[in-house]
Short mmCIF file of C-alpha atoms in Angstrom, two decimals:
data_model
loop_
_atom_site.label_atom_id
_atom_site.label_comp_id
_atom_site.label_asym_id
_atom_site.label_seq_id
_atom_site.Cartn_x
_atom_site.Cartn_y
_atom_site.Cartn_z
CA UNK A 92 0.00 0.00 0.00
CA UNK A 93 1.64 3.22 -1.18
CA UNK A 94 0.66 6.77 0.94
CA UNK A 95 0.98 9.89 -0.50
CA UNK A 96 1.57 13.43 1.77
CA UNK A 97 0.85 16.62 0.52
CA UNK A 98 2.16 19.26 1.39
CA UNK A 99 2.24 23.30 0.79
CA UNK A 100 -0.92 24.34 0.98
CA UNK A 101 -2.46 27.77 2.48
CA UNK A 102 -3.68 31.07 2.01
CA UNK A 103 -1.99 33.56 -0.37
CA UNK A 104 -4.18 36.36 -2.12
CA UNK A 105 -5.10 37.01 -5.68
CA UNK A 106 -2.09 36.73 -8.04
CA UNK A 107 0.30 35.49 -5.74
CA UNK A 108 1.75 31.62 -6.13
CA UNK A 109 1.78 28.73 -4.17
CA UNK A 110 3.46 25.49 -4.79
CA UNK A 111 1.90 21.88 -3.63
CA UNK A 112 4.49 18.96 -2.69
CA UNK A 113 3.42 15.26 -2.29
CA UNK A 114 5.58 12.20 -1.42
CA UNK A 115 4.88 8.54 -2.19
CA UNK A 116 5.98 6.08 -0.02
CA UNK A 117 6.42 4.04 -2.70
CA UNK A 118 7.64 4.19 -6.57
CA UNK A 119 4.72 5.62 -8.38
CA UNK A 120 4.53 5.84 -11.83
CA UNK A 121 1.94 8.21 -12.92
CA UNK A 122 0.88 10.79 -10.51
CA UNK A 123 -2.13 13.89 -10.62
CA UNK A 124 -3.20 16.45 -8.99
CA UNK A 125 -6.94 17.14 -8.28
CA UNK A 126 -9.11 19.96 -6.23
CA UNK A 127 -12.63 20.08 -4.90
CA UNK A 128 -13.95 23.59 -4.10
CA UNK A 129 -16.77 23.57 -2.02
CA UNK A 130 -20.61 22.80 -3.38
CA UNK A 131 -18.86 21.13 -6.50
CA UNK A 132 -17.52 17.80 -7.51
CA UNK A 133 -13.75 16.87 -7.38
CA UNK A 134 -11.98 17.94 -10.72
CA UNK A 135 -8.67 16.82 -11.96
CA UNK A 136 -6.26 19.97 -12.38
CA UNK A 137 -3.07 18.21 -13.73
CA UNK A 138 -1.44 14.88 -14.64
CA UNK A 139 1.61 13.30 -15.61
CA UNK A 140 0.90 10.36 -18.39
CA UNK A 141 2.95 8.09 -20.48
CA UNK A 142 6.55 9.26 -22.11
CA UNK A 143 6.04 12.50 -19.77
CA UNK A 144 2.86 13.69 -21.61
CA UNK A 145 1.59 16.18 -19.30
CA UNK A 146 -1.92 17.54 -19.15
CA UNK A 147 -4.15 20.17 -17.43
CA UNK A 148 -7.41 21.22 -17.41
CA UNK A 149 -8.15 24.35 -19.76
CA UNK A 150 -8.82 26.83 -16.34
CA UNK A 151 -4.96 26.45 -14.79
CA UNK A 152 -2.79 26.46 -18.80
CA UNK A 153 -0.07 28.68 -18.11
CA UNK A 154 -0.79 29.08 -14.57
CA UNK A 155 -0.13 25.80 -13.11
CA UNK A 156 2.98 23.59 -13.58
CA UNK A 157 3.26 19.91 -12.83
CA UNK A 158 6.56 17.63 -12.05
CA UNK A 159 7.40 14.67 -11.28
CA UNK A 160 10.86 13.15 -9.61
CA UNK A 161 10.79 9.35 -10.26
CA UNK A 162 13.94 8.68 -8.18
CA UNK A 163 12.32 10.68 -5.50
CA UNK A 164 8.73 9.47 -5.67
CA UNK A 165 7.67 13.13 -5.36
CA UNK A 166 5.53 15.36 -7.32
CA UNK A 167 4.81 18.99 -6.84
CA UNK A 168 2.42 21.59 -8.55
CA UNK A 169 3.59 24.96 -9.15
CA UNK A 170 0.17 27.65 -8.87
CA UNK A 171 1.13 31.17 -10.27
CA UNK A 172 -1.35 33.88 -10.99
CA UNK A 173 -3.91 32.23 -8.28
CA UNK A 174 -7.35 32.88 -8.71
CA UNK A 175 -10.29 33.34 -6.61
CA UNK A 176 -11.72 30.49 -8.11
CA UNK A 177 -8.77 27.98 -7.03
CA UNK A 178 -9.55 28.29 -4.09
CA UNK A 179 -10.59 23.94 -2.90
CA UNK A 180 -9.17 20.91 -1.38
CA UNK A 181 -6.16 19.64 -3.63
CA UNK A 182 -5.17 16.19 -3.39
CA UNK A 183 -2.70 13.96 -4.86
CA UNK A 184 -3.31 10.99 -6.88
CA UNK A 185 -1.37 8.14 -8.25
CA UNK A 186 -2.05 5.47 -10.58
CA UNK A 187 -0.35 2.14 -11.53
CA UNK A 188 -1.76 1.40 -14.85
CA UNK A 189 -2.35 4.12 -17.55
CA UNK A 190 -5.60 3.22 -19.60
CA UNK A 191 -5.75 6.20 -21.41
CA UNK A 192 -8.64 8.00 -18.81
CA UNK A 193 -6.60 11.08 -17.51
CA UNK A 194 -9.04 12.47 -15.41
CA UNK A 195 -11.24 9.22 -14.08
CA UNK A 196 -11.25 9.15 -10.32
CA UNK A 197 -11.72 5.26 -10.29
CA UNK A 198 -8.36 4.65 -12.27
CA UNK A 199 -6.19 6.47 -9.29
CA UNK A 200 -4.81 3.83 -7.16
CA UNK A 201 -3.75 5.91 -4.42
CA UNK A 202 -4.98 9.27 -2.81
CA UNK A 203 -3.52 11.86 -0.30
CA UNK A 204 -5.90 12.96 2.38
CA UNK A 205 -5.54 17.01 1.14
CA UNK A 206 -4.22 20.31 1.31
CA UNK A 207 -6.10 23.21 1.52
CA UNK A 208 -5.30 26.29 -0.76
CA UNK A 209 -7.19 29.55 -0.29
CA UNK A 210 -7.10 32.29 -2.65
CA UNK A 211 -8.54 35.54 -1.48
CA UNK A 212 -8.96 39.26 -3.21
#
């Protein structure tokens, strides 16, 4: 059983930048970041597939920056220009097998328990 840790999470206002941290306790090989604000569903922000494809979800492009360290079983997300509307839960996620779902909860393996990040103007 692999546990992941986030880490980095807090308040910071309106343009500022935050950056999340989360360590495996285990080799992982694909690993996401996801956020739930409050009233709506979980969302994935950000994910690392196959041959280092990464992805994001259209509202965090060229705000939001995800890496992985392989040898370090660590991922982080880099948040610039934070929004109002980032403000949720984020949570780490890690997957054994890619099927070619990025953003299906049910093919995420492993999940971190959270890190809050609020974004006030």
């Amino acid at each position: 059983q692999v546990q992941l840790v986030e880490s980095g999470g807090g308040s910071v206002q309106a343009g500022g930048s935050l950056r999340l941290s989360c360590a495996a306790s285990g080799y992982i090989r694909y690993m996401a970041w996801f956020r739930q604000a409050p009233g709506k569903e979980r969302e994935g922000v950000a994910a690392v597939g196959p041959s280092g494809l990464i992805y994001y979800t259209y509202s965090v492009k060229g705000r939001f920056t995800i890496s992985q360290d392989n040898a370090k079983n660590t991922a982080t997300l880099q948040m610039n220009s934070l929004k109002d509307e980032d403000t949720a839960m984020y949570y780490c996620a890690a997957r054994i097998v890619w099927n070619g779902s990025v953003w299906g909860e049910k093919e995420y393996n492993y999940w971190g328990q959270g890190t809050q990040v609020t974004v006030s103007s």
